Short mmCIF file of C-alpha atoms and ligand atoms in Angstrom, two decimals:
data_model
loop_
_atom_site.label_atom_id
_atom_site.label_comp_id
_atom_site.label_asym_id
_atom_site.label_seq_id
_atom_site.Cartn_x
_atom_site.Cartn_y
_atom_site.Cartn_z
CA UNK A 1 118.51 114.54 125.49
CA UNK A 2 117.20 113.67 122.05
CA UNK A 3 118.86 110.81 120.28
CA UNK A 4 121.00 111.92 117.34
CA UNK A 5 120.97 109.50 114.43
CA UNK A 6 124.53 108.40 113.78
CA UNK A 7 125.75 107.34 110.35
CA UNK A 8 128.90 105.56 109.27
CA UNK A 9 130.84 107.67 106.77
CA UNK A 10 130.93 106.23 103.24
CA UNK A 11 134.72 106.54 103.39
CA UNK A 12 134.72 104.02 106.23
CA UNK A 13 132.91 101.48 104.07
CA UNK A 14 135.34 102.16 101.21
CA UNK A 15 138.13 101.49 103.68
CA UNK A 16 136.52 98.14 104.54
CA UNK A 17 136.35 97.30 100.85
CA UNK A 18 140.05 98.08 100.54
CA UNK A 19 140.58 95.57 103.36
CA UNK A 20 138.53 93.06 101.36
CA UNK A 21 140.90 93.59 98.41
CA UNK A 22 143.91 92.93 100.67
CA UNK A 23 142.35 89.77 102.05
CA UNK A 24 141.59 88.71 98.46
CA UNK A 25 145.30 88.91 97.63
CA UNK A 26 146.18 86.94 100.71
CA UNK A 27 143.66 84.09 100.42
CA UNK A 28 143.66 83.56 96.65
CA UNK A 29 147.45 83.47 96.33
CA UNK A 30 148.66 80.35 94.44
CA UNK A 31 145.30 80.17 92.69
CA UNK A 32 143.53 78.91 95.81
CA UNK A 33 139.71 78.91 95.87
CA UNK A 34 138.88 79.56 99.53
CA UNK A 35 135.41 78.78 100.86
CA UNK A 36 133.26 80.38 103.54
CA UNK A 37 130.18 79.21 105.40
CA UNK A 38 127.64 81.61 106.92
CA UNK A 39 125.16 79.99 109.30
CA UNK A 40 122.17 82.14 110.28
CA UNK A 41 119.79 81.92 113.25
CA UNK A 42 116.89 84.20 114.16
CA UNK A 43 114.74 86.62 112.23
CA UNK A 44 114.72 88.09 108.72
CA UNK A 45 116.82 90.98 109.97
CA UNK A 46 119.56 88.47 110.64
CA UNK A 47 119.06 86.86 107.21
CA UNK A 48 119.54 90.32 105.72
CA UNK A 49 122.68 90.86 107.81
CA UNK A 50 124.07 87.52 106.61
CA UNK A 51 123.61 88.69 103.02
CA UNK A 52 125.93 91.59 103.88
CA UNK A 53 128.48 89.25 105.48
CA UNK A 54 128.39 87.19 102.27
CA UNK A 55 128.73 90.37 100.24
CA UNK A 56 131.95 91.22 102.04
CA UNK A 57 133.20 87.60 101.89
CA UNK A 58 132.55 87.46 98.13
CA UNK A 59 134.67 90.62 97.72
CA UNK A 60 137.41 88.87 99.69
CA UNK A 61 137.37 86.09 97.10
CA UNK A 62 135.47 83.44 99.03
CA UNK A 63 133.10 80.98 97.44
CA UNK A 64 130.37 79.49 99.61
CA UNK A 65 129.69 76.10 101.14
CA UNK A 66 127.27 74.59 103.65
CA UNK A 67 129.83 72.01 104.78
CA UNK A 68 131.88 73.09 107.80
CA UNK A 69 134.61 70.61 106.86
CA UNK A 70 135.16 72.45 103.56
CA UNK A 71 135.09 75.99 104.96
CA UNK A 72 138.15 78.18 105.56
CA UNK A 73 136.02 80.79 107.32
CA UNK A 74 132.85 80.06 109.30
CA UNK A 75 130.57 82.86 110.47
CA UNK A 76 127.75 81.98 112.86
CA UNK A 77 125.18 84.79 112.95
CA UNK A 78 123.26 84.32 116.18
CA UNK A 79 119.90 85.13 117.79
CA UNK A 80 119.12 85.85 121.44
CA UNK A 81 115.35 86.09 121.41
CA UNK A 82 114.73 82.83 123.30
CA UNK A 83 116.88 80.44 125.29
CA UNK A 84 116.24 77.66 122.81
CA UNK A 85 117.89 79.68 120.01
CA UNK A 86 120.95 80.31 122.18
CA UNK A 87 121.29 76.65 123.20
CA UNK A 88 121.24 75.61 119.54
CA UNK A 89 123.96 78.12 118.70
CA UNK A 90 126.19 77.06 121.58
CA UNK A 91 125.76 73.37 120.72
CA UNK A 92 126.64 73.95 117.09
CA UNK A 93 129.58 76.25 117.85
CA UNK A 94 130.95 73.66 120.29
CA UNK A 95 130.75 71.01 117.57
CA UNK A 96 132.98 73.10 115.30
CA UNK A 97 136.03 71.81 117.24
CA UNK A 98 135.82 68.80 114.90
CA UNK A 99 136.02 70.77 111.67
CA UNK A 100 138.77 72.99 113.07
CA UNK A 101 140.80 69.93 114.05
CA UNK A 102 140.37 68.50 110.57
CA UNK A 103 141.22 71.84 108.98
CA UNK A 104 143.87 73.71 110.94
CA UNK A 105 143.83 77.42 110.12
CA UNK A 106 140.03 77.47 109.88
CA UNK A 107 138.74 80.79 111.24
CA UNK A 108 135.55 80.70 113.30
CA UNK A 109 133.56 83.89 113.92
CA UNK A 110 130.42 84.29 116.02
CA UNK A 111 128.39 87.47 115.52
CA UNK A 112 124.86 88.76 115.94
CA UNK A 113 122.46 89.44 118.79
CA UNK A 114 123.55 86.69 121.18
CA UNK A 115 127.10 87.96 121.55
CA UNK A 116 125.95 91.55 122.04
CA UNK A 117 125.02 90.40 125.56
CA UNK A 118 128.03 90.76 127.78
CA UNK A 119 127.52 87.47 129.63
CA UNK A 120 127.40 85.58 126.33
CA UNK A 121 130.52 87.23 124.92
CA UNK A 122 132.23 86.29 128.20
CA UNK A 123 131.00 82.72 128.01
CA UNK A 124 132.45 82.33 124.53
CA UNK A 125 135.71 83.91 125.60
CA UNK A 126 136.08 81.51 128.54
CA UNK A 127 134.47 78.28 127.34
CA UNK A 128 134.73 78.23 123.54
CA UNK A 129 138.40 78.62 122.64
CA UNK A 130 137.58 77.35 119.16
CA UNK A 131 136.09 80.79 118.39
CA UNK A 132 138.57 83.32 116.89
CA UNK A 133 136.34 86.34 116.38
CA UNK A 134 133.28 87.71 118.20
CA UNK A 135 131.43 90.82 117.03
CA UNK A 136 128.00 92.30 117.76
CA UNK A 137 125.44 93.64 115.23
CA UNK A 138 126.84 97.17 115.59
CA UNK A 139 130.26 96.11 114.27
CA UNK A 140 129.00 94.25 111.21
CA UNK A 141 130.01 97.10 108.90
CA UNK A 142 133.65 96.59 109.89
CA UNK A 143 133.73 92.79 109.64
CA UNK A 144 136.58 92.90 107.05
CA UNK A 145 139.00 94.74 109.34
CA UNK A 146 138.14 92.49 112.28
CA UNK A 147 138.77 89.40 110.17
CA UNK A 148 142.05 90.86 108.92
CA UNK A 149 143.17 91.40 112.53
CA UNK A 150 142.60 87.71 113.24
CA UNK A 151 144.53 86.73 110.09
CA UNK A 152 147.45 89.05 110.73
CA UNK A 153 147.89 88.90 114.47
CA UNK A 154 146.93 85.27 115.00
CA UNK A 155 144.99 86.16 118.10
CA UNK A 156 141.38 86.17 119.19
CA UNK A 157 139.43 89.39 118.55
CA UNK A 158 136.37 90.54 120.53
CA UNK A 159 134.26 93.53 119.44
CA UNK A 160 130.86 93.80 121.10
CA UNK A 161 130.87 97.00 123.13
CA UNK A 162 127.58 98.46 124.33
CA UNK A 163 126.33 100.72 121.57
CA UNK A 164 123.21 102.58 120.39
CA UNK A 165 124.00 101.69 116.79
CA UNK A 166 124.37 103.64 113.56
CA UNK A 167 123.23 103.47 109.94
CA UNK A 168 125.77 102.23 107.38
CA UNK A 169 125.09 102.54 103.64
CA UNK A 170 127.04 100.95 100.81
CA UNK A 171 127.91 97.55 102.31
CA UNK A 172 128.02 95.00 99.46
CA UNK A 173 125.17 92.48 99.53
CA UNK A 174 125.07 88.96 98.14
CA UNK A 175 121.45 87.87 98.13
CA UNK A 176 120.31 84.29 98.53
CA UNK A 177 117.46 84.22 96.03
CA UNK A 178 116.51 85.66 92.68
CA UNK A 179 112.80 86.10 93.27
CA UNK A 180 112.38 87.38 96.83
CA UNK A 181 114.54 89.98 98.55
CA UNK A 182 114.85 91.48 102.02
CA UNK A 183 115.17 95.25 102.27
CA UNK A 184 115.96 96.69 105.70
CA UNK A 185 114.34 100.09 106.15
CA UNK A 186 115.32 100.62 109.77
CA UNK A 187 117.31 99.07 112.57
CA UNK A 188 116.92 98.68 116.33
CA UNK A 189 113.90 99.01 118.57
CA UNK A 190 112.73 101.56 121.17
CA UNK A 191 109.72 99.69 122.50
CA UNK A 192 111.24 97.77 125.39
CA UNK A 193 108.51 95.19 125.70
CA UNK A 194 109.32 93.80 129.15
CA UNK A 195 110.08 90.24 127.97
CA UNK A 196 112.23 91.15 124.97
CA UNK A 197 116.01 91.33 124.54
CA UNK A 198 116.01 92.93 121.08
CA UNK A 199 116.23 96.61 122.18
CA UNK A 200 119.28 95.76 124.30
CA UNK A 201 121.18 94.00 121.52
CA UNK A 202 120.04 95.94 118.45
CA UNK A 203 120.26 99.47 119.81
CA UNK A 204 117.97 102.45 119.28
CA UNK A 205 115.52 102.84 116.43
CA UNK A 206 117.11 104.39 113.36
CA UNK A 207 115.65 104.76 109.89
CA UNK A 208 117.43 104.69 106.58
CA UNK A 209 116.80 107.74 104.43
CA UNK A 210 113.82 107.28 102.11
CA UNK A 211 115.99 108.00 99.06
CA UNK A 212 118.38 105.20 100.04
CA UNK A 213 115.53 102.74 100.55
CA UNK A 214 113.86 103.70 97.27
CA UNK A 215 117.17 103.48 95.37
CA UNK A 216 117.72 99.95 96.68
CA UNK A 217 114.14 98.97 95.81
CA UNK A 218 114.72 100.26 92.26
CA UNK A 219 117.86 98.17 91.95
CA UNK A 220 115.97 95.10 93.14
CA UNK A 221 113.18 95.61 90.63
CA UNK A 222 115.72 96.20 87.84
CA UNK A 223 117.49 92.97 88.83
CA UNK A 224 114.21 91.08 88.40
CA UNK A 225 113.11 90.60 92.02
CA UNK A 226 109.35 90.18 92.25
CA UNK A 227 108.77 90.14 95.98
CA UNK A 228 110.36 92.75 98.25
CA UNK A 229 109.95 92.53 102.01
CA UNK A 230 110.62 95.75 103.92
CA UNK A 231 112.20 94.90 107.26
CA UNK A 232 112.25 96.52 110.67
CA UNK A 233 111.46 95.48 114.25
CA UNK A 234 108.62 97.95 114.11
CA UNK A 235 108.15 99.37 110.63
CA UNK A 236 105.31 101.59 111.84
CA UNK A 237 107.81 103.87 113.56
CA UNK A 238 109.73 104.39 110.33
CA UNK A 239 110.83 108.01 109.88
CA UNK A 240 110.25 109.17 113.46
CA UNK A 241 113.98 109.80 113.86
CA UNK A 242 114.43 111.57 110.52
CA UNK A 243 114.43 115.31 109.97
CA UNK A 244 112.22 114.90 106.94
CA UNK A 245 108.51 114.52 107.63
CA UNK A 246 107.98 111.01 106.27
CA UNK A 247 106.25 107.95 107.70
CA UNK A 248 105.95 104.28 106.77
CA UNK A 249 102.81 104.75 104.68
CA UNK A 250 104.60 107.47 102.66
CA UNK A 251 107.50 105.08 102.09
CA UNK A 252 105.15 102.36 100.76
CA UNK A 253 103.71 104.90 98.34
CA UNK A 254 107.19 105.85 97.06
CA UNK A 255 108.11 102.22 96.44
CA UNK A 256 104.73 101.49 94.89
CA UNK A 257 105.48 104.22 92.33
CA UNK A 258 108.49 102.31 90.96
CA UNK A 259 107.43 100.89 87.57
CA UNK A 260 107.29 97.09 87.28
CA UNK A 261 105.29 94.03 88.32
CA UNK A 262 106.35 93.23 91.87
CA UNK A 263 104.95 92.83 95.39
CA UNK A 264 105.71 94.91 98.46
CA UNK A 265 105.59 93.09 101.80
CA UNK A 266 106.71 94.25 105.22
CA UNK A 267 107.33 93.10 108.76
CA UNK A 268 106.90 93.62 111.62
CA UNK A 269 104.10 96.02 112.49
CA UNK A 270 103.54 96.98 116.10
CA UNK A 271 99.82 97.40 116.95
CA UNK A 272 100.70 100.38 119.13
CA UNK A 273 101.01 102.61 116.07
CA UNK A 274 99.35 100.85 113.16
CA UNK A 275 97.33 103.72 111.73
CA UNK A 276 94.27 103.98 109.52
CA UNK A 277 96.57 105.79 107.08
CA UNK A 278 98.67 102.62 106.81
CA UNK A 279 95.66 100.42 105.98
CA UNK A 280 94.32 102.95 103.49
CA UNK A 281 97.72 103.16 101.83
CA UNK A 282 97.97 99.37 101.64
CA UNK A 283 94.56 99.22 99.99
CA UNK A 284 95.38 102.01 97.52
CA UNK A 285 98.84 100.80 96.50
CA UNK A 286 98.28 98.02 93.99
CA UNK A 287 101.72 96.49 94.58
CA UNK A 288 101.32 96.20 98.32
CA UNK A 289 100.43 92.70 99.44
CA UNK A 290 97.25 92.31 101.46
CA UNK A 291 98.98 90.78 104.41
CA UNK A 292 99.78 92.13 107.83
CA UNK A 293 101.77 90.42 110.54
CA UNK A 294 100.41 92.13 113.64
CA UNK A 295 101.77 90.43 116.77
CA UNK A 296 99.23 90.64 119.56
CA UNK A 297 101.29 88.67 122.15
CA UNK A 298 98.32 88.25 124.52
CA UNK A 299 94.55 88.74 124.64
CA UNK A 300 94.56 89.84 128.28
CA UNK A 301 94.64 93.56 129.06
CA UNK A 302 96.35 92.85 132.36
CA UNK A 303 99.19 90.96 130.66
CA UNK A 304 99.47 93.46 127.79
CA UNK A 305 100.05 96.15 130.37
CA UNK A 306 102.72 94.06 132.13
CA UNK A 307 104.33 93.49 128.76
CA UNK A 308 104.49 97.26 128.14
CA UNK A 309 102.78 96.86 124.77
CA UNK A 310 100.91 100.22 124.83
CA UNK A 311 97.58 98.92 123.46
CA UNK A 312 94.70 96.96 124.85
CA UNK A 313 92.48 94.26 123.43
CA UNK A 314 89.82 96.74 122.29
CA UNK A 315 92.32 98.91 120.39
CA UNK A 316 93.84 95.83 118.75
CA UNK A 317 90.46 94.49 117.65
CA UNK A 318 89.46 97.85 116.24
CA UNK A 319 92.67 97.88 114.15
CA UNK A 320 91.77 94.45 112.78
CA UNK A 321 88.34 95.76 111.92
CA UNK A 322 89.80 98.79 110.13
CA UNK A 323 92.24 96.60 108.18
CA UNK A 324 89.40 94.32 107.05
CA UNK A 325 87.19 97.28 106.16
CA UNK A 326 89.84 98.56 103.71
CA UNK A 327 90.91 95.07 102.53
CA UNK A 328 88.26 92.39 103.03
CA UNK A 329 90.68 89.76 101.69
CA UNK A 330 93.58 90.71 103.98
CA UNK A 331 95.62 87.85 105.46
CA UNK A 332 96.35 88.44 109.15
CA UNK A 333 99.06 86.63 111.09
CA UNK A 334 100.37 87.10 114.61
CA UNK A 335 102.85 86.15 117.34
CA UNK A 336 101.70 85.04 120.78
CA UNK A 337 103.63 84.41 123.97
CA UNK A 338 102.25 81.79 126.32
CA UNK A 339 103.22 81.73 130.00
CA UNK A 340 104.37 85.31 130.53
CA UNK A 341 105.21 85.68 134.27
CA UNK A 342 102.02 85.46 136.30
CA UNK A 343 99.74 84.63 133.36
CA UNK A 344 96.65 82.97 134.88
CA UNK A 345 93.99 80.62 133.48
CA UNK A 346 91.79 83.67 133.04
CA UNK A 347 94.46 85.61 131.11
CA UNK A 348 95.05 82.64 128.88
CA UNK A 349 91.31 82.23 128.26
CA UNK A 350 91.35 85.85 127.04
CA UNK A 351 94.06 84.97 124.54
CA UNK A 352 92.07 81.99 123.25
CA UNK A 353 88.93 84.08 122.85
CA UNK A 354 90.81 86.83 121.03
CA UNK A 355 92.19 84.28 118.57
CA UNK A 356 88.69 82.89 118.00
CA UNK A 357 87.47 86.39 117.38
CA UNK A 358 90.21 87.45 114.94
CA UNK A 359 90.57 84.06 113.22
CA UNK A 360 94.22 84.40 112.20
CA UNK A 361 95.40 82.84 108.97
CA UNK A 362 98.52 81.73 110.84
CA UNK A 363 99.87 82.15 114.34
CA UNK A 364 103.46 81.89 115.60
CA UNK A 365 103.31 80.76 119.21
CA UNK A 366 106.12 80.80 121.77
CA UNK A 367 106.50 79.76 125.37
CA UNK A 368 107.87 82.67 127.40
CA UNK A 369 111.64 82.51 127.78
CA UNK A 370 113.38 84.48 130.52
CA UNK A 371 115.96 86.93 129.11
CA UNK A 372 118.74 88.24 131.36
CA UNK A 373 118.46 91.99 132.00
CA UNK A 374 114.84 92.44 130.91
CA UNK A 375 112.20 93.68 133.40
CA UNK A 376 110.07 90.50 133.06
CA UNK A 377 113.00 88.38 134.24
CA UNK A 378 112.44 89.65 137.78
CA UNK A 379 108.63 89.40 137.81
CA UNK A 380 107.15 86.63 139.99
CA UNK A 381 106.42 83.57 137.87
CA UNK A 382 104.58 80.99 139.99
CA UNK A 383 103.39 78.72 137.18
CA UNK A 384 105.23 75.56 136.20
CA UNK A 385 106.60 74.62 132.85
CA UNK A 386 103.90 71.90 132.66
CA UNK A 387 101.11 74.50 133.13
CA UNK A 388 102.60 76.56 130.34
CA UNK A 389 103.04 73.58 128.06
CA UNK A 390 99.36 72.67 128.52
CA UNK A 391 98.34 76.16 127.45
CA UNK A 392 100.79 76.12 124.59
CA UNK A 393 99.36 72.84 123.29
CA UNK A 394 95.80 74.16 123.54
CA UNK A 395 96.74 77.30 121.64
CA UNK A 396 98.58 75.36 118.94
CA UNK A 397 95.54 73.15 118.48
CA UNK A 398 93.31 76.19 118.07
CA UNK A 399 95.76 77.86 115.67
CA UNK A 400 95.95 74.73 113.52
CA UNK A 401 92.20 74.29 113.43
CA UNK A 402 91.59 77.90 112.33
CA UNK A 403 94.41 77.81 109.72
CA UNK A 404 92.94 74.57 108.34
CA UNK A 405 89.47 76.10 108.12
CA UNK A 406 90.77 79.27 106.47
CA UNK A 407 92.75 77.24 103.95
CA UNK A 408 89.65 75.13 103.15
CA UNK A 409 87.90 78.33 102.03
CA UNK A 410 90.42 78.66 99.18
CA UNK A 411 89.43 75.31 97.62
CA UNK A 412 87.80 75.72 94.22
CA UNK A 413 88.99 79.34 93.92
CA UNK A 414 91.53 80.64 91.41
CA UNK A 415 94.22 82.86 92.90
CA UNK A 416 97.26 84.72 91.63
CA UNK A 417 100.55 83.41 92.98
CA UNK A 418 104.22 84.15 92.59
CA UNK A 419 106.16 80.94 91.87
CA UNK A 420 109.30 81.14 93.99
CA UNK A 421 111.09 77.80 94.05
CA UNK A 422 111.18 74.03 93.93
CA UNK A 423 109.86 71.73 96.66
CA UNK A 424 112.00 68.69 95.86
CA UNK A 425 108.80 66.59 95.77
CA UNK A 426 107.60 64.93 92.63
CA UNK A 427 103.85 65.39 92.77
CA UNK A 428 103.90 69.09 93.59
CA UNK A 429 107.34 70.22 92.44
CA UNK A 430 106.93 74.00 92.69
CA UNK A 431 106.25 76.28 95.63
CA UNK A 432 104.54 79.62 95.38
CA UNK A 433 102.88 82.27 97.52
CA UNK A 434 99.52 83.99 97.23
CA UNK A 435 99.33 87.77 97.45
CA UNK A 436 98.58 87.33 101.16
CA UNK A 437 101.63 85.11 101.57
CA UNK A 438 99.93 81.69 101.90
CA UNK A 439 102.02 78.77 100.64
CA UNK A 440 100.74 77.00 97.50
CA UNK A 441 102.27 73.81 96.12
CA UNK A 442 101.71 73.06 92.45
CA UNK A 443 103.00 71.12 89.46
CA UNK A 444 104.72 72.81 86.57
CA UNK A 445 107.88 73.54 84.66
CA UNK A 446 110.67 75.01 86.78
CA UNK A 447 111.13 77.66 84.10
CA UNK A 448 108.09 79.28 85.72
CA UNK A 449 110.08 80.22 88.83
CA UNK A 450 110.01 83.99 89.22
CA UNK A 451 106.70 84.39 87.38
CA UNK A 452 103.21 85.23 88.51
CA UNK A 453 100.54 82.68 87.59
CA UNK A 454 96.84 81.96 88.09
CA UNK A 455 96.32 78.79 90.07
CA UNK A 456 93.16 76.85 90.87
CA UNK A 457 93.26 75.58 94.45
CA UNK A 458 92.27 71.90 94.58
CA UNK A 459 93.25 70.80 98.10
CA UNK A 460 94.53 72.16 101.40
CA UNK A 461 95.65 71.33 104.91
CA UNK A 462 96.72 73.30 107.99
CA UNK A 463 100.04 74.40 106.53
CA UNK A 464 99.57 74.77 102.79
CA UNK A 465 97.34 74.94 99.75
CA UNK A 466 97.65 72.70 96.69
CA UNK A 467 96.66 73.69 93.20
CA UNK A 468 97.04 73.44 89.45
CA UNK A 469 97.95 76.08 86.90
CA UNK A 470 94.75 77.60 85.53
N1 SAH B 1 109.69 93.27 116.67
C1 SAH B 1 108.78 92.23 116.53
C2 SAH B 1 109.15 90.93 117.17
C3 SAH B 1 110.52 90.44 117.20
S1 SAH B 1 110.77 88.99 118.16
C4 SAH B 1 107.48 92.68 117.12
O1 SAH B 1 107.45 93.40 118.09
O2 SAH B 1 106.46 92.22 116.65
C5 SAH B 1 109.60 87.88 117.45
C6 SAH B 1 108.63 87.31 118.45
O3 SAH B 1 109.32 86.56 119.41
C7 SAH B 1 107.84 88.32 119.25
O4 SAH B 1 106.76 88.83 118.57
C8 SAH B 1 107.44 87.52 120.46
O5 SAH B 1 106.21 86.87 120.24
C9 SAH B 1 108.54 86.50 120.58
N2 SAH B 1 109.40 86.77 121.73
C10 SAH B 1 110.17 87.84 121.96
N3 SAH B 1 110.80 87.73 123.16
C11 SAH B 1 110.39 86.56 123.70
C12 SAH B 1 110.66 85.88 124.92
N4 SAH B 1 111.46 86.41 125.84
N5 SAH B 1 110.07 84.68 125.13
C13 SAH B 1 109.24 84.15 124.21
N6 SAH B 1 108.95 84.75 123.05
C14 SAH B 1 109.50 85.94 122.79
FE1 SF4 B 2 110.91 93.19 121.09
FE2 SF4 B 2 108.77 94.65 121.51
FE3 SF4 B 2 110.80 95.65 120.09
FE4 SF4 B 2 109.31 93.72 119.08
S1 SF4 B 2 108.61 95.79 119.60
S2 SF4 B 2 111.53 93.84 119.05
S3 SF4 B 2 108.79 92.47 120.84
S4 SF4 B 2 110.82 95.13 122.26
FE1 F3S B 3 116.90 87.15 117.17
FE2 F3S B 3 118.21 89.40 116.98
FE3 F3S B 3 116.29 88.86 115.28
S1 F3S B 3 117.55 88.46 118.86
S2 F3S B 3 114.88 87.61 116.47
S3 F3S B 3 118.15 87.75 115.46
S4 F3S B 3 116.81 90.86 116.10
#
């Protein structure tokens, strides 16, 4: 049966906002100024979700703090992608017993991908009594009513049923920055890479309507944002679930047509369906950054097949070639998993040689982490942690060397950057990004934040470029 895209009725969101108004009355009585803390783990999708949680909390009358001892409400937005992320969350949630003791009445909520796994929701129920509210990504739109239940009934609330997910429009958003903004264009994932938990916790792929995305992009440009990152687990499948015949390249073109001086970025692209049309569109749309994050995961055809990635090394390399043909200056970054079950010396050598061949500007490398319920979790995995660590170190060394060499090529050149913030350092007090997304430190007046500038690159290392205003 075909999947039917489900939406949350606007009236439901209005109802949530009415709940926000009720909570406002409750928590600001006697002129109180309540504070909330939202702590975010994981990917940009989660950052974007936290901006919605803050949007709701702001409507409820909360100000914001980073200090758990000052907070009346704490929301921990979690990630499940690797064990390390989960251990960090559990450690930090456990430590909240101290702030709750010091501040009786403090409400602690844990949401996001980690608690959408049944065994994790159970674990919190049994072993973390400090937690008052647990809700999965699919319930985020009704966070106000869940919080109100905790406040009114003085009992623990759990809402993380198995769910394919829906699309909810109209949730208030309180963004972190003034220069760069996240813009979700779709949710969920249908790819089921064998190592990955995301499709199980984020539900099926569902696209926002192009008119909703474009309207939000217009608002962002009108509000002065200069750098808009379109978000999805696999933006290249945008539109496949919509009645209208529209794909990701078409969407870029629509956003590019919005008047104003701003950059369009996006992530993540799956190599399985990165098309020539996408690269042509990127090259033709003057606002689209020349950067693609194209996670390859492995250079071995055998492992790619086991991972269920639906491309091989040759197809991947031909996509890189096409991208560079349309945009010779394109910045290419990737994700790689080391130590997938059964990965041999030979497989790993294929990954190294692929990286040498592509010469990535930056690589994000991870040691395989077993995820409960995924197919890879039951595959034989004879190699030790030490073997994997050795490979990981070798890959990191290669990645750093290539990044350093690529950065060196910028020295002496003048590039256009967007100045996006302060570094807190005296010598190079401002941070900025090139069109391709490389980090540039420079010296200048902080009034320049939010502006584009020409910068001459004078020095570099593995991680960043350094320059002066030209
Ligand atoms: N949707 C994105 C990736 C989201 S997860 C995409 O497909 O490109 C971000 C990265 O985490 C992945 O690209 C992968 O490299 C890594 N990752 C995912 N599951 C993992 C696991 N079980 N162990 C180690 N790394 C993993
Ligand atoms: Fe995970 Fe693969 Fe989906 Fe990315 S495309 S979120 S790696 S299943
Ligand atoms: Fe983590 Fe969920 Fe993102 S598992 S990587 S926060 S989609």
